[in-house]
Short mmCIF file of C-alpha atoms in Angstrom, two decimals:
data_model
loop_
_atom_site.label_atom_id
_atom_site.label_comp_id
_atom_site.label_asym_id
_atom_site.label_seq_id
_atom_site.Cartn_x
_atom_site.Cartn_y
_atom_site.Cartn_z
CA MET A 1 17.42 -29.59 36.16
CA TYR A 2 19.06 -25.76 35.44
CA ASN A 3 19.18 -23.11 32.22
CA LYS A 4 21.25 -24.23 29.70
CA GLU A 5 23.09 -21.18 29.35
CA LEU A 6 24.64 -22.49 32.76
CA ILE A 7 25.98 -25.66 32.35
CA LYS A 8 27.30 -24.52 29.23
CA GLY A 9 30.15 -22.07 30.76
CA THR A 10 30.94 -24.36 32.83
CA LEU A 11 30.91 -28.06 31.00
CA GLN A 12 34.63 -27.89 30.21
CA THR A 13 35.22 -27.60 33.61
CA ILE A 14 33.05 -30.70 34.44
CA ILE A 15 34.38 -32.91 32.47
CA LEU A 16 38.48 -32.17 33.47
CA LYS A 17 37.25 -32.09 37.02
CA LEU A 18 35.79 -35.88 36.42
CA LEU A 19 38.42 -36.57 34.33
CA SER A 20 40.75 -36.31 36.83
CA GLU A 21 39.35 -38.20 39.56
CA LYS A 22 38.45 -41.32 37.37
CA GLU A 23 41.14 -41.71 35.06
CA LYS A 24 39.32 -42.95 31.74
CA MET A 25 36.00 -42.28 31.29
CA TYR A 26 32.82 -42.57 27.85
CA GLY A 27 30.79 -40.12 27.37
CA TYR A 28 27.49 -41.86 28.43
CA GLU A 29 29.79 -42.56 31.84
CA ILE A 30 30.47 -39.05 32.70
CA THR A 31 26.44 -38.29 31.99
CA GLN A 32 25.76 -40.51 34.13
CA HIS A 33 28.12 -39.83 36.24
CA VAL A 34 27.18 -35.94 37.10
CA ARG A 35 23.43 -37.40 37.39
CA GLU A 36 24.55 -39.28 40.03
CA ILE A 37 26.71 -36.62 42.48
CA THR A 38 24.70 -33.46 40.67
CA GLU A 39 21.51 -35.75 42.44
CA GLY A 40 20.22 -35.08 39.14
CA LYS A 41 20.36 -31.23 38.85
CA ILE A 42 21.98 -31.23 36.11
CA ILE A 43 21.84 -33.73 32.95
CA LEU A 44 24.10 -33.70 30.12
CA THR A 45 22.36 -33.87 26.82
CA GLU A 46 24.31 -35.81 23.98
CA GLY A 47 24.29 -32.62 21.86
CA ALA A 48 26.17 -30.49 24.88
CA LEU A 49 28.77 -33.19 26.40
CA TYR A 50 29.98 -34.68 22.47
CA PRO A 51 30.87 -32.02 20.56
CA SER A 52 32.81 -30.88 24.58
CA LEU A 53 34.62 -33.94 24.43
CA HIS A 54 35.65 -33.46 20.62
CA LYS A 55 37.21 -29.98 21.12
CA LEU A 56 39.19 -31.11 23.96
CA GLU A 57 40.35 -33.91 22.06
CA ALA A 58 40.91 -31.53 19.06
CA GLU A 59 42.60 -29.30 21.44
CA GLY A 60 45.12 -31.50 23.06
CA PHE A 61 42.69 -31.55 26.14
CA LEU A 62 41.75 -35.27 26.70
CA ILE A 63 43.64 -38.52 24.17
CA THR A 64 41.16 -41.03 23.45
CA GLU A 65 41.73 -44.88 23.07
CA LYS A 66 39.12 -46.92 21.37
CA VAL A 67 37.87 -50.68 23.25
CA LYS A 68 36.50 -53.08 21.16
CA ILE A 69 33.31 -54.48 23.40
CA GLY A 70 31.47 -57.26 21.09
CA LYS A 71 30.25 -54.98 18.16
CA ARG A 72 30.69 -51.60 19.66
CA VAL A 73 32.92 -49.26 19.95
CA ARG A 74 33.83 -47.71 23.34
CA LYS A 75 35.48 -44.61 23.37
CA TYR A 76 37.74 -43.69 26.73
CA TYR A 77 38.96 -39.90 27.90
CA SER A 78 41.18 -39.82 29.46
CA LEU A 79 43.75 -36.27 30.66
CA THR A 80 46.66 -34.88 28.66
CA THR A 81 49.66 -33.91 31.16
CA LYS A 82 48.18 -30.12 29.29
CA GLY A 83 44.27 -31.30 30.58
CA SER A 84 45.66 -32.64 34.18
CA SER A 85 47.09 -28.77 34.63
CA SER A 86 44.12 -26.82 32.52
CA ALA A 87 41.27 -29.18 35.05
CA GLU A 88 43.58 -28.09 38.24
CA LEU A 89 42.80 -23.71 37.00
CA LYS A 90 40.01 -24.38 35.75
CA VAL A 91 38.65 -25.77 38.76
CA ASN A 92 40.08 -22.78 41.01
CA GLU A 93 38.75 -19.76 38.38
CA LEU A 94 35.54 -21.49 39.08
CA VAL A 95 35.78 -21.91 42.70
CA ASP A 96 36.88 -18.14 42.59
CA PHE A 97 34.32 -17.07 40.43
CA PHE A 98 31.41 -18.56 43.01
CA LYS A 99 32.97 -16.55 45.53
CA THR A 100 33.06 -13.42 42.79
CA MET A 101 29.35 -14.70 41.95
CA LYS A 102 28.27 -14.47 45.68
CA GLN A 103 29.20 -11.21 46.33
CA ILE A 104 27.25 -10.02 43.86
CA ILE A 105 24.16 -11.72 44.57
CA THR A 106 24.14 -11.88 48.28
CA PRO A 107 22.66 -8.65 50.49
CA LYS A 108 25.95 -7.12 51.89
CA LEU A 109 25.53 -6.20 55.49
CA SER A 110 25.24 -2.07 54.77
CA ALA A 111 28.67 -1.26 56.47
CA LYS A 112 27.52 2.47 57.38
CA SER A 113 28.13 3.69 60.88
CA MET B 1 23.36 -56.14 32.82
CA ARG B 2 21.20 -57.60 29.93
CA SER B 3 23.83 -56.93 26.32
CA LEU B 4 22.20 -56.01 23.00
CA GLU B 5 22.19 -58.11 20.48
CA GLU B 6 23.79 -57.95 17.34
CA LYS B 7 20.70 -56.50 15.21
CA GLN B 8 19.43 -54.28 18.00
CA ILE B 9 23.35 -52.31 17.60
CA GLU B 10 22.83 -52.71 13.43
CA LEU B 11 18.97 -51.19 13.94
CA ILE B 12 20.69 -48.15 16.09
CA GLU B 13 22.64 -47.73 13.84
CA THR B 14 20.84 -46.90 10.85
CA VAL B 15 18.69 -44.94 12.86
CA LEU B 16 21.16 -42.74 13.88
CA GLN B 17 22.51 -42.55 10.35
CA ARG B 18 19.04 -41.74 9.63
CA LYS B 19 18.99 -38.76 12.00
CA GLY B 20 22.36 -37.32 10.37
CA ILE B 21 25.21 -38.32 11.53
CA SER B 22 27.32 -39.55 8.11
CA ASN B 23 31.08 -39.60 10.34
CA LYS B 24 31.91 -43.12 11.22
CA ASP B 25 34.03 -42.48 14.34
CA VAL B 26 31.17 -39.83 15.59
CA LEU B 27 28.44 -42.56 14.55
CA ALA B 28 30.74 -45.74 16.40
CA GLU B 29 30.69 -43.64 19.94
CA ILE B 30 26.96 -42.25 19.54
CA VAL B 31 26.19 -46.11 19.13
CA ASP B 32 27.53 -47.62 22.63
CA HIS B 33 25.89 -44.45 23.87
CA VAL B 34 22.49 -45.19 23.25
CA SER B 35 23.26 -48.88 22.99
CA CYS B 36 24.32 -47.81 27.11
CA ALA B 37 21.02 -46.07 27.47
CA VAL B 38 18.75 -48.33 25.73
CA GLU B 39 20.12 -50.51 28.63
CA GLN B 40 19.36 -48.78 31.04
CA LYS B 41 16.25 -48.53 29.94
CA LEU B 42 16.11 -52.28 29.14
CA LEU B 43 17.00 -53.22 32.59
CA GLU B 44 13.60 -50.39 34.23
CA GLY B 45 11.65 -52.43 32.72
CA LEU B 46 10.90 -50.96 28.77
CA ASP B 47 11.23 -53.31 25.60
CA PHE B 48 13.60 -52.70 23.63
CA GLN B 49 11.80 -50.03 20.66
CA ALA B 50 10.76 -48.00 23.17
CA SER B 51 13.72 -47.87 24.45
CA LEU B 52 14.89 -46.95 21.89
CA ASP B 53 12.15 -44.41 20.66
CA GLU B 54 13.08 -42.81 24.50
CA VAL B 55 16.40 -42.42 23.87
CA VAL B 56 16.77 -40.92 21.07
CA GLU B 57 13.90 -38.47 21.30
CA GLY B 58 15.53 -36.86 24.55
CA PHE B 59 18.66 -35.87 21.98
CA GLY B 60 15.91 -33.53 20.62
CA GLU B 61 16.01 -33.31 16.43
CA ASN B 62 18.96 -30.35 17.41
CA GLY B 63 20.59 -32.64 19.65
CA ILE B 64 22.07 -34.65 17.03
CA GLY B 65 21.98 -32.24 14.48
CA PHE B 66 24.54 -30.25 16.82
CA ILE B 67 26.65 -33.43 17.11
CA GLN B 68 27.44 -34.16 13.59
CA GLN B 69 27.57 -30.22 12.96
CA GLU B 70 30.29 -29.80 15.17
CA ASN B 71 31.89 -32.31 14.46
CA ASN B 72 32.69 -31.36 10.76
CA SER B 73 34.61 -28.18 12.00
CA LEU B 74 35.73 -30.10 13.88
CA ILE B 75 37.25 -33.24 11.19
CA LYS B 76 37.80 -29.71 8.77
CA ALA B 77 40.40 -28.52 11.11
CA LYS B 78 42.18 -32.14 11.48
CA ARG B 79 42.06 -31.98 7.52
CA LYS B 80 43.93 -28.67 7.60
CA LYS B 81 46.94 -30.24 10.10
CA GLN B 82 47.76 -33.48 8.42
CA LEU B 83 48.38 -31.67 5.57
CA TRP B 84 50.72 -29.71 7.43
CA VAL B 85 52.12 -33.09 7.88
CA SER B 86 51.96 -34.29 5.02
CA ALA B 87 53.01 -31.60 2.29
CA PRO B 88 55.12 -28.92 4.37
CA LEU B 89 54.61 -26.45 1.33
CA VAL B 90 51.42 -27.05 0.74
CA VAL B 91 50.80 -26.01 4.31
CA THR B 92 53.26 -23.33 4.70
CA LEU B 93 51.49 -21.84 1.64
CA MET B 94 48.68 -21.93 3.37
CA LEU B 95 49.66 -19.74 6.63
CA ILE B 96 49.55 -16.79 5.46
CA ALA B 97 51.97 -13.68 6.65
CA LEU B 98 50.70 -10.52 7.18
CA VAL B 99 53.79 -7.91 6.29
CA VAL B 100 53.17 -4.89 5.14
CA ASN B 101 55.50 -1.69 3.00
CA ALA B 102 55.82 1.32 4.18
CA ASN B 103 54.94 2.69 0.96
CA GLY B 104 52.17 0.31 1.02
CA ARG B 105 53.01 -3.03 -1.23
CA PRO B 106 55.97 -5.53 -0.66
CA ASN B 107 57.85 -4.62 -3.98
CA LYS B 108 61.12 -6.56 -3.76
CA ARG B 109 63.25 -9.02 -4.20
CA PRO B 110 63.24 -11.27 -1.57
CA TYR B 111 66.91 -12.27 -2.66
CA GLN B 112 69.71 -10.31 -4.57
CA ALA B 113 68.77 -10.31 -8.35
CA ASN B 114 71.29 -11.42 -10.68
CA LEU B 115 72.22 -14.37 -8.32
CA VAL B 116 73.39 -17.95 -10.75
CA GLY B 117 72.07 -20.71 -10.04
CA VAL B 118 68.48 -19.35 -9.06
CA ASN B 119 65.95 -20.50 -10.58
CA GLU B 120 62.88 -18.56 -10.23
CA SER B 121 59.20 -19.76 -11.52
CA PHE B 122 55.52 -18.85 -11.08
CA SER B 123 53.04 -20.99 -9.61
CA GLU B 124 50.00 -21.46 -10.09
CA ASN B 125 49.72 -23.96 -7.17
CA ILE B 126 50.33 -21.70 -4.18
CA SER B 127 50.30 -18.44 -6.01
CA GLY B 128 53.50 -17.54 -5.37
CA PHE B 129 57.56 -17.79 -6.73
CA LEU B 130 59.17 -20.90 -6.35
CA TYR B 131 62.23 -20.71 -5.88
CA ASP B 132 65.16 -23.51 -7.30
CA VAL B 133 68.60 -23.01 -5.71
CA THR B 134 71.82 -24.32 -5.95
CA GLY B 135 73.86 -23.06 -3.43
CA LYS B 136 73.00 -20.91 -0.57
CA LEU B 137 70.19 -18.02 -1.35
CA ASP B 138 69.94 -14.91 1.53
CA ILE B 139 66.08 -14.38 2.26
CA TYR B 140 65.24 -10.80 2.66
CA ALA B 141 62.86 -8.65 3.68
CA THR B 142 60.49 -7.21 0.58
CA ALA B 143 59.26 -4.42 2.81
CA ASN B 144 59.44 -2.89 5.79
CA GLY B 145 56.63 -4.49 9.13
CA LYS B 146 56.49 -7.31 12.40
CA VAL B 147 57.51 -10.54 12.70
CA GLU B 148 54.35 -12.62 13.02
CA LYS B 149 54.91 -16.02 13.42
CA ILE B 150 57.65 -18.11 12.88
CA ILE B 151 57.40 -21.64 12.59
CA PRO B 152 58.98 -25.09 12.04
CA ALA B 153 58.57 -27.99 10.25
CA SER B 154 60.02 -31.17 11.03
CA LYS B 155 60.58 -33.49 7.69
CA THR B 156 63.48 -36.14 7.32
CA GLY B 157 64.51 -35.00 10.69
CA GLU B 158 65.66 -31.35 9.49
CA THR B 159 63.48 -28.47 10.50
CA LYS B 160 62.94 -25.69 8.14
CA TYR B 161 60.88 -22.15 9.10
CA THR B 162 58.19 -20.46 7.45
CA ILE B 163 58.86 -16.57 8.04
CA ILE B 164 55.04 -14.71 8.40
CA LEU B 165 56.02 -10.70 8.15
CA LYS B 166 53.69 -8.60 8.55
CA HIS B 167 53.09 -5.20 6.67
CA LYS B 168 50.62 -1.56 6.70
CA ASN B 169 47.55 -2.09 4.70
CA GLY B 170 46.55 -5.31 4.93
CA TYR B 171 49.83 -6.92 2.68
CA LYS B 172 51.55 -9.93 4.57
CA THR B 173 54.41 -11.56 3.11
CA ILE B 174 55.36 -15.38 3.96
CA TYR B 175 59.01 -16.72 3.37
CA ALA B 176 59.27 -20.01 3.28
CA ASN B 177 61.44 -23.55 3.64
CA LEU B 178 64.23 -21.42 5.55
CA GLN B 179 67.05 -23.33 7.23
CA ILE B 180 68.13 -20.71 8.46
CA VAL B 181 66.06 -17.66 10.59
CA ASN B 182 67.70 -14.61 11.58
CA VAL B 183 65.01 -12.39 12.82
CA SER B 184 62.89 -13.15 15.72
CA LYS B 185 58.68 -13.60 16.30
CA GLY B 186 57.60 -9.84 16.98
CA GLN B 187 60.82 -8.15 16.25
CA TYR B 188 60.42 -5.43 13.40
CA VAL B 189 62.18 -5.60 10.06
CA GLU B 190 63.44 -3.53 7.31
CA LYS B 191 63.09 -3.40 3.48
CA ALA B 192 66.04 -5.58 2.48
CA GLU B 193 66.82 -6.70 6.45
CA ARG B 194 68.45 -9.84 6.30
CA LEU B 195 65.39 -12.92 7.44
CA GLY B 196 67.11 -15.87 6.76
CA GLU B 197 68.96 -18.72 4.35
CA ILE B 198 68.28 -21.64 2.16
CA TYR B 199 71.03 -23.51 1.35
CA SER B 200 71.53 -27.03 -0.51
CA GLU B 201 73.77 -28.92 1.40
CA GLU B 202 75.34 -31.09 -1.27
CA GLU B 203 76.43 -30.34 -4.62
CA GLY B 204 74.17 -30.16 -7.09
CA HIS B 205 71.36 -30.67 -4.89
CA ARG B 206 68.45 -28.72 -5.21
CA VAL B 207 65.98 -26.85 -2.70
CA PHE B 208 63.06 -24.74 -3.12
CA PHE B 209 62.46 -21.13 -1.38
CA VAL B 210 59.06 -20.06 -1.55
CA TYR B 211 57.55 -16.41 -1.82
CA LYS B 212 54.12 -15.62 -1.49
CA ILE B 213 52.60 -12.08 -0.85
CA LEU B 214 48.79 -11.88 0.85
CA ASN B 215 46.16 -9.10 0.41
CA SER B 216 44.24 -9.13 3.50
CA GLY B 217 44.98 -13.14 3.30
CA ILE B 218 44.16 -13.19 0.01
CA PRO B 219 46.94 -14.45 -1.97
CA VAL B 220 48.35 -12.14 -4.76
CA ASP B 221 50.30 -12.65 -8.42
CA PRO B 222 53.76 -11.63 -7.17
CA ARG B 223 54.48 -10.57 -11.09
CA SER B 224 51.71 -7.38 -11.02
CA TYR B 225 53.89 -5.88 -8.85
CA TYR B 226 56.88 -3.79 -9.23
CA TRP B 227 60.41 -5.53 -8.90
#
C-alpha cells in the first residue's frame, strides 16, 4: 500500500474518474472497485473517502440518491454536469503530472556532446 | 450474498454511534458501508462478531473521528446556505461587503438625506440600518472603494441584489435588497456615486433597504460614524 499522502492528493480524481465510467456507485463499492483494479495496492480508507465524497457533493460535483435496502439506506453517488467536465480536466491534469514527475525522477541521459 | 439481520444492523448502528457518528445521514451511510464489509467477511468464513470487530478496527479511532469532523464543517456550511434561501435579508447581512473610504471610514449616508417616505432605523439584529421605503430610493456609495461582489437573490420571482464595496483600511459596506444595480463587479466607485436603486412597485407598498458597515469583517454601528 502506498503512502497516504500520495493517495490524498489524487483521491478526488480517482472518485470522479470511476464515476465517469460507472455512472453511479456507493462508498463501499468504490473502495472495492479501487482495491480490485489496483490489485490491492490502493486501499481507500473510510476516513478519507467519505469526507471527500461529501465535499464533492457539497461543491456540486456529485449528486446523491438514497435507496432503501431493507433496513439499510444505500447512498449512491453520480456525477453532475460540472462533475463530468471536472473529471476530464482532473484526469488530464494527473496524466500530465505523471509525465512531469517522470522528468524529475528519471535520470536524464546527458545531452552533452 | 447473505444479508444481515435487522438486529445485526441495529448493533452496527449502536457501535458507530458509540464511536461518535451522530449525524443521521452520515450514520446511515456508514452503517451500510460497515454492513457490506461485514457481509464480505462472513463470506470469507468469519462469524458476525469477529467480522464486525475487524471492520471497525480497520477504521481506526481516527478514521471515524475524521468522518464526523469533516461532516460537522460541511453541515455548518450547508446551514449557512439554507439561511440564505430562507432569509435573504439576514443572509445578505451575513455576507460582508468590503469598502474603505479614501479618507478612512465610510461616513456618508447611502441615500440623499431628508427624503420623504424613508424611515431609517437601527437594527440590533443586523447591526446595521434598515430603511423602510415607499416610493423610490437611489443608493449611493458611502466612501471610495471597489465593487467586490454583487450577489443576486431570487425570492418570489423577483431578483434583488446585494452590493459589497471594499474600501481602504479594512472597511466594507453592504447595500442589500436593491432592484436596480448600476455598477459592476471590480469597478471602482467614488463616494456619493450612484450604486443602484430600490423602489416599491405599488403605492403604499413598502420595501426595505439594508445598509451595513463592516470593519475587518465585524459589523459596526453606523451611528457611531459621522453622517
